[in-house]
Short mmCIF file of N, CA and C and ligand atoms in Angstrom, two decimals:
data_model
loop_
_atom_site.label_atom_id
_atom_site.label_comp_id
_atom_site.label_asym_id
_atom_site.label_seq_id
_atom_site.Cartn_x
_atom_site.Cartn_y
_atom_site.Cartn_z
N UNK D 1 -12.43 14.24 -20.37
CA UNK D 1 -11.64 15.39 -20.75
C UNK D 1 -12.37 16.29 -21.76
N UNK D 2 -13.67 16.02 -22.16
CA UNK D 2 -14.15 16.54 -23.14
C UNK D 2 -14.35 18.33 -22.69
N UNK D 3 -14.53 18.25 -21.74
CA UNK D 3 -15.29 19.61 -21.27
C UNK D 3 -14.62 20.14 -21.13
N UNK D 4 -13.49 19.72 -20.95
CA UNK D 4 -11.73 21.11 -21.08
C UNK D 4 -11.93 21.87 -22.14
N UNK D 5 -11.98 21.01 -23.43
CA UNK D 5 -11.95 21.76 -24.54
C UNK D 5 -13.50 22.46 -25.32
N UNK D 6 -13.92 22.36 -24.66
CA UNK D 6 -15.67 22.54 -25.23
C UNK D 6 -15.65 24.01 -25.71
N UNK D 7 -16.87 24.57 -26.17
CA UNK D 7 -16.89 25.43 -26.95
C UNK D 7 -17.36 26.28 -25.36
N UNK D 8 -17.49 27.52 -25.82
CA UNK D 8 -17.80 28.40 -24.40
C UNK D 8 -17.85 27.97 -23.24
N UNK D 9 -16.87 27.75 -22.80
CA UNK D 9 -16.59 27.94 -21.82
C UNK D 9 -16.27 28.75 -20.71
N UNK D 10 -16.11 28.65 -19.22
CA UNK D 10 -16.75 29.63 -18.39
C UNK D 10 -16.06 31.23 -18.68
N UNK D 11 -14.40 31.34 -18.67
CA UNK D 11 -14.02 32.08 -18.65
C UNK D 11 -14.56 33.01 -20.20
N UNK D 12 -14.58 31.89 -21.12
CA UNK D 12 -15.33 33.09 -22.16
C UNK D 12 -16.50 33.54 -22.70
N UNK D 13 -17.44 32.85 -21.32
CA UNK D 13 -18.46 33.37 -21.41
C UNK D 13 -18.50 35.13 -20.29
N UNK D 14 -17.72 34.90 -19.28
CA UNK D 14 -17.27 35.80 -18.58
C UNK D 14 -16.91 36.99 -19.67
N UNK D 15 -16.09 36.86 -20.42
CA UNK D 15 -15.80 37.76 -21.44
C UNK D 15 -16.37 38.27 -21.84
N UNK D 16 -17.53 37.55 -22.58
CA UNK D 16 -18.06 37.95 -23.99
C UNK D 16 -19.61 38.76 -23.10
N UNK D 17 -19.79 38.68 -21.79
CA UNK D 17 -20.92 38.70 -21.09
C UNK D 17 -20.52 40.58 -20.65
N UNK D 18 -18.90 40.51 -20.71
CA UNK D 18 -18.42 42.48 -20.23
C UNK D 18 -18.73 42.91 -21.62
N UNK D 19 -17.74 42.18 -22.79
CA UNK D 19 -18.48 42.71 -23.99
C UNK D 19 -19.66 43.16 -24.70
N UNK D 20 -20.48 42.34 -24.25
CA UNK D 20 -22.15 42.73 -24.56
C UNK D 20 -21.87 43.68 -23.49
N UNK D 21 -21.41 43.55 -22.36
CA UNK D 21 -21.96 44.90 -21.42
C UNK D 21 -21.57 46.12 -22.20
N UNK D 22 -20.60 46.40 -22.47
CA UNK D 22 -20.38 47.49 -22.96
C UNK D 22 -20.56 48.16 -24.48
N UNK D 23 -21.29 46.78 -25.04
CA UNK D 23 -22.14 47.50 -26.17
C UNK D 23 -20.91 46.91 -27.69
N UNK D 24 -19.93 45.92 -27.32
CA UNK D 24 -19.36 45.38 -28.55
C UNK D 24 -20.24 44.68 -29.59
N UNK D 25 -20.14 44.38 -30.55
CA UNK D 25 -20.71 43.49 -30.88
C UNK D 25 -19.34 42.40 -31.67
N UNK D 26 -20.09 41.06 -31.53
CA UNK D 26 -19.12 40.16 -32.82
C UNK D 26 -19.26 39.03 -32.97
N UNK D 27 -18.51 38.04 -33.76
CA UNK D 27 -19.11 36.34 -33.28
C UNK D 27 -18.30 36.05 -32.83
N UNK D 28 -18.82 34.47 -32.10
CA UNK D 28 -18.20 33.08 -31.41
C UNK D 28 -17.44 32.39 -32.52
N UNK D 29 -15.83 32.07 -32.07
CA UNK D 29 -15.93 30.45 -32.95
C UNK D 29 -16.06 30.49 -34.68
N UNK D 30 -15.22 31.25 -35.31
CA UNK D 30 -15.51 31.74 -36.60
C UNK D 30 -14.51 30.65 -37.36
N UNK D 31 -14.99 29.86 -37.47
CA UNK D 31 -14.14 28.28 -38.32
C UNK D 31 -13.49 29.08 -39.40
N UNK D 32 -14.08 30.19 -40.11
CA UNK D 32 -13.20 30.28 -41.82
C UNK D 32 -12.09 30.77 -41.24
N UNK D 33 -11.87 31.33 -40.33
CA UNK D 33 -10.55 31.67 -40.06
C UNK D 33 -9.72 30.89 -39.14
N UNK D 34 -8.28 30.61 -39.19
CA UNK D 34 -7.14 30.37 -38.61
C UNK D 34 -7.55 29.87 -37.09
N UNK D 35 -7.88 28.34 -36.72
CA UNK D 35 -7.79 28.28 -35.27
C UNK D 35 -9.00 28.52 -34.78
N UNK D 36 -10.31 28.85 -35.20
CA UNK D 36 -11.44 29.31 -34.92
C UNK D 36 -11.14 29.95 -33.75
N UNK D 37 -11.37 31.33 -34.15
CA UNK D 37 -10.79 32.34 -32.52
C UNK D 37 -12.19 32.77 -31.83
N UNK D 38 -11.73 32.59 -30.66
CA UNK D 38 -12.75 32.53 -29.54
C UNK D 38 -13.87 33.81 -29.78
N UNK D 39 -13.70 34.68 -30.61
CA UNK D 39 -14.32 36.13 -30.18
C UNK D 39 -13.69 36.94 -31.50
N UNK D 40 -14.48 37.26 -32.26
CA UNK D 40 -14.08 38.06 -33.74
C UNK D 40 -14.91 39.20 -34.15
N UNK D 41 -14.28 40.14 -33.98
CA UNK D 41 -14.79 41.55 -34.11
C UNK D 41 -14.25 41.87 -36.13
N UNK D 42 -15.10 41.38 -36.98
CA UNK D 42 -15.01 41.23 -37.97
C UNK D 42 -14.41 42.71 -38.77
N UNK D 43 -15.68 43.33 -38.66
CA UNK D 43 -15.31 44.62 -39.42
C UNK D 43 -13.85 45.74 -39.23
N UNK D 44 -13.14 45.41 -37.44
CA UNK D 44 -12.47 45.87 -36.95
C UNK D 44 -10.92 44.58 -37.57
N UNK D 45 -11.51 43.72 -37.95
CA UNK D 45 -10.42 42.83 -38.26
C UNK D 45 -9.27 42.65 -37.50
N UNK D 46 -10.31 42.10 -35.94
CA UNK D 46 -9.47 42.10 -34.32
C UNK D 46 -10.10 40.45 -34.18
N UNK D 47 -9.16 39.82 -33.52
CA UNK D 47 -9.72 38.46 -32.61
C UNK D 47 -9.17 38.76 -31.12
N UNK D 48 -10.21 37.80 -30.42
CA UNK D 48 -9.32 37.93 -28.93
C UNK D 48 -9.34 36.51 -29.04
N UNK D 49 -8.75 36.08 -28.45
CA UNK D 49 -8.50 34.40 -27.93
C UNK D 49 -8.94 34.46 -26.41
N UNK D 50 -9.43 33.24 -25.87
CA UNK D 50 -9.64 33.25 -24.83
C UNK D 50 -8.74 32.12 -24.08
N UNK D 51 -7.83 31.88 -23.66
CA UNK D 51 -6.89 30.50 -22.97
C UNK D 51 -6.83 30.80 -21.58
N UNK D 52 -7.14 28.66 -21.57
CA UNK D 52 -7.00 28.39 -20.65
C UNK D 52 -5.91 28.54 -19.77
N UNK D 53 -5.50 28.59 -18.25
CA UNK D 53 -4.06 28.80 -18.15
C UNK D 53 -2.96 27.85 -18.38
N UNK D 54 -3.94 26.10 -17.50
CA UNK D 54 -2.99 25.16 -17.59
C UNK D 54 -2.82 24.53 -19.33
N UNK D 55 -3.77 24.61 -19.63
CA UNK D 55 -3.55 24.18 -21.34
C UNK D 55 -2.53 24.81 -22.25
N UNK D 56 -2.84 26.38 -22.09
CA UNK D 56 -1.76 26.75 -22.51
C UNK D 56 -0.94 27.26 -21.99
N UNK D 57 -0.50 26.72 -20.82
CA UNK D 57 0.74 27.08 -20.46
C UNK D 57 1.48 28.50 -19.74
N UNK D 58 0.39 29.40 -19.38
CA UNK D 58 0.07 30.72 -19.02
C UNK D 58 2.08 31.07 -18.27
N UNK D 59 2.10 31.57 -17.94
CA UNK D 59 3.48 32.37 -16.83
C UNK D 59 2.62 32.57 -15.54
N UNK D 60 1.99 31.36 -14.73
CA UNK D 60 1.21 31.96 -13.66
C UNK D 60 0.79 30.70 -13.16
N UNK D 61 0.07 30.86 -11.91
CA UNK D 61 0.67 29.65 -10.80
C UNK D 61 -0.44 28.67 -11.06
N UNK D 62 -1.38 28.58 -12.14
CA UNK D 62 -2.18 27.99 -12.82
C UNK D 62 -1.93 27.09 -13.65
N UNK D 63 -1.03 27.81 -14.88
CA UNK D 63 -0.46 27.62 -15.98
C UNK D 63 0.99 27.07 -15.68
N UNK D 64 1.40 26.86 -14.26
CA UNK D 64 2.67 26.33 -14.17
C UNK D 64 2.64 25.06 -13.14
N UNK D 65 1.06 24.90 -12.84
CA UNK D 65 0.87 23.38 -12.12
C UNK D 65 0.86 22.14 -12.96
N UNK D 66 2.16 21.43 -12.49
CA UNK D 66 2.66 20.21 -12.98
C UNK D 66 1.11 19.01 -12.26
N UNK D 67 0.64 18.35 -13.39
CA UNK D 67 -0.08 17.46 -12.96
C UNK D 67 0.51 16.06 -12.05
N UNK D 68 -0.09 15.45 -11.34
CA UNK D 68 0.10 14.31 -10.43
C UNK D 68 0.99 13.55 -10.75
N UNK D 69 0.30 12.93 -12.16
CA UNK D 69 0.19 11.69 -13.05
C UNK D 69 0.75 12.03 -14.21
N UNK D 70 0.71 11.35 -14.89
CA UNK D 70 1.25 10.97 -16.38
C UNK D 70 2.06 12.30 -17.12
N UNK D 71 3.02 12.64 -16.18
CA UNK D 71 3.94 14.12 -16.51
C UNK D 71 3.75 14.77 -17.87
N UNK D 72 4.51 13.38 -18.43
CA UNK D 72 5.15 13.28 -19.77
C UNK D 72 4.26 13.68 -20.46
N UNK D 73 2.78 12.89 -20.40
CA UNK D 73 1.92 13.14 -21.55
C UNK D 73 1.57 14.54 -21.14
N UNK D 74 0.64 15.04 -20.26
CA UNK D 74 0.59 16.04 -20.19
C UNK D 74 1.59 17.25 -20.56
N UNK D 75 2.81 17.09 -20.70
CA UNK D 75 3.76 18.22 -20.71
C UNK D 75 3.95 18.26 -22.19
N UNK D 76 4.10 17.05 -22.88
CA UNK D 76 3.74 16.97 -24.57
C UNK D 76 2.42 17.54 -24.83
N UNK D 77 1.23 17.67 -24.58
CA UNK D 77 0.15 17.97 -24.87
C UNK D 77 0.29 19.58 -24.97
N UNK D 78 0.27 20.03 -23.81
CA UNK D 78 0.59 21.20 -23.43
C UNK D 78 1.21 21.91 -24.48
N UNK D 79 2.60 21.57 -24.15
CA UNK D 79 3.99 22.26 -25.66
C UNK D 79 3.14 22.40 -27.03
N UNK D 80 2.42 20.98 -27.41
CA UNK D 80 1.48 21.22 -28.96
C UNK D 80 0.55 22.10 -28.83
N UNK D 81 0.22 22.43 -27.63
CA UNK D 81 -0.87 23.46 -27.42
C UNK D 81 -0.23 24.86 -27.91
N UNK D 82 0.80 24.98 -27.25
CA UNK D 82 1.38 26.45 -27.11
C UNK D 82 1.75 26.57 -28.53
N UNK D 83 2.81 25.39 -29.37
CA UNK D 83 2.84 25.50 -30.36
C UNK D 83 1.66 25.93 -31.64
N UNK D 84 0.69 24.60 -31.19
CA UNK D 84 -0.16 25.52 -32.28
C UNK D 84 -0.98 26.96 -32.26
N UNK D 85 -1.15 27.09 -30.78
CA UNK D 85 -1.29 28.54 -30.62
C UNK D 85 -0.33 29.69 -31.28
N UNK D 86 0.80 29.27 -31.32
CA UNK D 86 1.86 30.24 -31.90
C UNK D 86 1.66 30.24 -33.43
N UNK D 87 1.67 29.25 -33.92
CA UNK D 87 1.45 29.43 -35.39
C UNK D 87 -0.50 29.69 -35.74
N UNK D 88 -1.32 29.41 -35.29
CA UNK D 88 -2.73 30.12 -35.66
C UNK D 88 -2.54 31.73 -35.27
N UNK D 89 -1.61 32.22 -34.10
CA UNK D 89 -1.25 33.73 -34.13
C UNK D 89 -1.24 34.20 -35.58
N UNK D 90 0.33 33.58 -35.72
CA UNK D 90 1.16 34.10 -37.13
C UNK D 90 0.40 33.99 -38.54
N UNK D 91 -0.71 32.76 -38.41
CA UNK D 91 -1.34 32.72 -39.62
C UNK D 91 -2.47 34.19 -39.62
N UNK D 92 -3.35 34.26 -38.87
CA UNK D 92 -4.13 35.17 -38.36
C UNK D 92 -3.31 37.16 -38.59
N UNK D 93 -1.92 36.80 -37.99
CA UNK D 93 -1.55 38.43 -38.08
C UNK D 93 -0.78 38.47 -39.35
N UNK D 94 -0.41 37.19 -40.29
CA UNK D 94 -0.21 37.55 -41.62
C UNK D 94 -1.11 37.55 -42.59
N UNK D 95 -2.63 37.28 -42.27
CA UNK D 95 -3.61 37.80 -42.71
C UNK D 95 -4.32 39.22 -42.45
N UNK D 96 -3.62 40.24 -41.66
CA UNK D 96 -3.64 41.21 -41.31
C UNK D 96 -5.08 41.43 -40.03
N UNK D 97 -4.79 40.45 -39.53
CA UNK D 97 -5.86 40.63 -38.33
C UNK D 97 -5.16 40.68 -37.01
N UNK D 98 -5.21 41.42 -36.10
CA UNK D 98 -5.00 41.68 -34.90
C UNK D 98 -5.22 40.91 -33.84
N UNK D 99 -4.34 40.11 -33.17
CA UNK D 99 -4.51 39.56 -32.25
C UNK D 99 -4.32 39.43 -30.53
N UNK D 100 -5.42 39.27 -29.78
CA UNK D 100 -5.38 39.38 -28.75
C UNK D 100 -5.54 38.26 -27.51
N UNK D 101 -4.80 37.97 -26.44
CA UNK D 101 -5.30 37.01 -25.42
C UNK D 101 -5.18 37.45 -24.47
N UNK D 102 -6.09 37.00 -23.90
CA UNK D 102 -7.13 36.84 -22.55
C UNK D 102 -7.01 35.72 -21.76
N UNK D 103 -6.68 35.48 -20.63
CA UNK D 103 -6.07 34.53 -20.00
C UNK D 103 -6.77 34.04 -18.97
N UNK D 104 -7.60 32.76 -18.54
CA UNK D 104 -8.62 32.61 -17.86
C UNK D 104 -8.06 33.33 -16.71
N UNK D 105 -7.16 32.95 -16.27
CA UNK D 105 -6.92 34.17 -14.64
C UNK D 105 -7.12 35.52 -14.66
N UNK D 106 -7.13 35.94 -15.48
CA UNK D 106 -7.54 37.68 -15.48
C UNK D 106 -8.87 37.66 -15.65
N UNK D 107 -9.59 36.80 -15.72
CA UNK D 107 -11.02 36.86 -16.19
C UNK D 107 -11.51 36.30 -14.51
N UNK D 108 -10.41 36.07 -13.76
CA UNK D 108 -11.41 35.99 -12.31
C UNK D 108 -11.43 37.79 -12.07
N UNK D 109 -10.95 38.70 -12.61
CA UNK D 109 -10.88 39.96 -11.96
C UNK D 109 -11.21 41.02 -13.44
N UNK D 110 -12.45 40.40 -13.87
CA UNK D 110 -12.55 41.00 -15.15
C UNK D 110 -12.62 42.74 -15.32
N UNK D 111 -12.55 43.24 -14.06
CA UNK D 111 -12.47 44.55 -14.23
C UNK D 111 -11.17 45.21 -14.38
N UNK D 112 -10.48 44.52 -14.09
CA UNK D 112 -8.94 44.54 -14.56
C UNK D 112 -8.91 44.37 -15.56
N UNK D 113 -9.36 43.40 -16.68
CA UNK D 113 -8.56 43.34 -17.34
C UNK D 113 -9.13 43.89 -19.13
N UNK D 114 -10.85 43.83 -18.04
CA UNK D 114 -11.82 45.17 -19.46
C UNK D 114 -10.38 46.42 -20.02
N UNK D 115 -9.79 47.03 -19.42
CA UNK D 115 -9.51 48.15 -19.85
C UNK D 115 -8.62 47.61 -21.20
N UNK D 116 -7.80 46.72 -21.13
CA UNK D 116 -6.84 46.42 -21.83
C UNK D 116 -7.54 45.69 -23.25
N UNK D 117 -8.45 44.99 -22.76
CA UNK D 117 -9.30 44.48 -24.28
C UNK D 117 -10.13 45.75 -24.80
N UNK D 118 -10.58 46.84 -23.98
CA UNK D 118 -11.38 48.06 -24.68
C UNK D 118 -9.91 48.41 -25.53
N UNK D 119 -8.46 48.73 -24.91
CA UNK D 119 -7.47 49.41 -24.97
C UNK D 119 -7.00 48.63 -26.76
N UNK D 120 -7.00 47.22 -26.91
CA UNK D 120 -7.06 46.92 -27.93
C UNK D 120 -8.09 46.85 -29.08
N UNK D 121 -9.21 46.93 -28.93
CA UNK D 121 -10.70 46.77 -29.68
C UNK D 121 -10.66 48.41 -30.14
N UNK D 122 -10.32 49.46 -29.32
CA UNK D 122 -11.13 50.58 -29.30
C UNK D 122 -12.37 51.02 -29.15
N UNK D 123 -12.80 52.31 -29.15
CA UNK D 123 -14.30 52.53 -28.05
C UNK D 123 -15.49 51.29 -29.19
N UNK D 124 -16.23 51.18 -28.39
CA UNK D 124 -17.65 50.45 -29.17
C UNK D 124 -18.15 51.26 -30.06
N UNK D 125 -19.07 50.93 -31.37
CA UNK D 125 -19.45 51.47 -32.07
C UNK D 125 -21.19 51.81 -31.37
ZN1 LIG L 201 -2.97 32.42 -15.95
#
């Protein structure tokens, strides 16, 4: 199970690969802050998150596949997921940083879903 949670992973390398395209800059994985968020545009004092669908629980036919086996655990895992996702939000936007997610399924059609992360980031410097 290690590689579920690993650090860059595919969908946010997908991301961060339109970002360099279009000339963003920012870091990976910024531990001093709340949840280490996937993608931190510092000076703009913006994060994007990048989630998985089934981990966290997405509204989408990904994020709503019940596993085989061991329901229970999985469906507890999950809920702590979403939960602590909800509170690293709230810690993060009551530190006055802006938060954004990105949902591995929109990242199969990343041209879709560029407009909406430019739409939050604003133009590149
Ligand atoms: Zn999804």
């Amino acid at each position: 199970m290690s590689r579920i949670r690993s650090k860059g992973t595919k969908p946010e390398l997908v991301l961060r690969r339109e970002l360099h395209r279009i000339g963003y800059r920012f870091v990976t994985n910024l531990k001093s802050l709340p949840g280490t968020p996937d993608i931190v545009f510092s000076k703009r004092k913006k994060a994007v998150l990048v989630h998985g669908c089934f981990w966290h629980s997405h509204d989408c036919k990904w994020g709503s596949a019940v596993p085989a086996t061991n329901v229970r655990f999985w469906s507890d895992k999950r809920s702590a997921t979403v939960l602590r996702d909800e509170r690293k939000i709230d810690e993060l936007q009551a530190m006055g940083w802006k938060v954004f997610t990105v949902w591995e399924c929109q990242l199969r059609r990343p041209e879709d879903v560029m407009p909406n992360v430019v739409g939050f980031l604003g133009a590149p410097r």
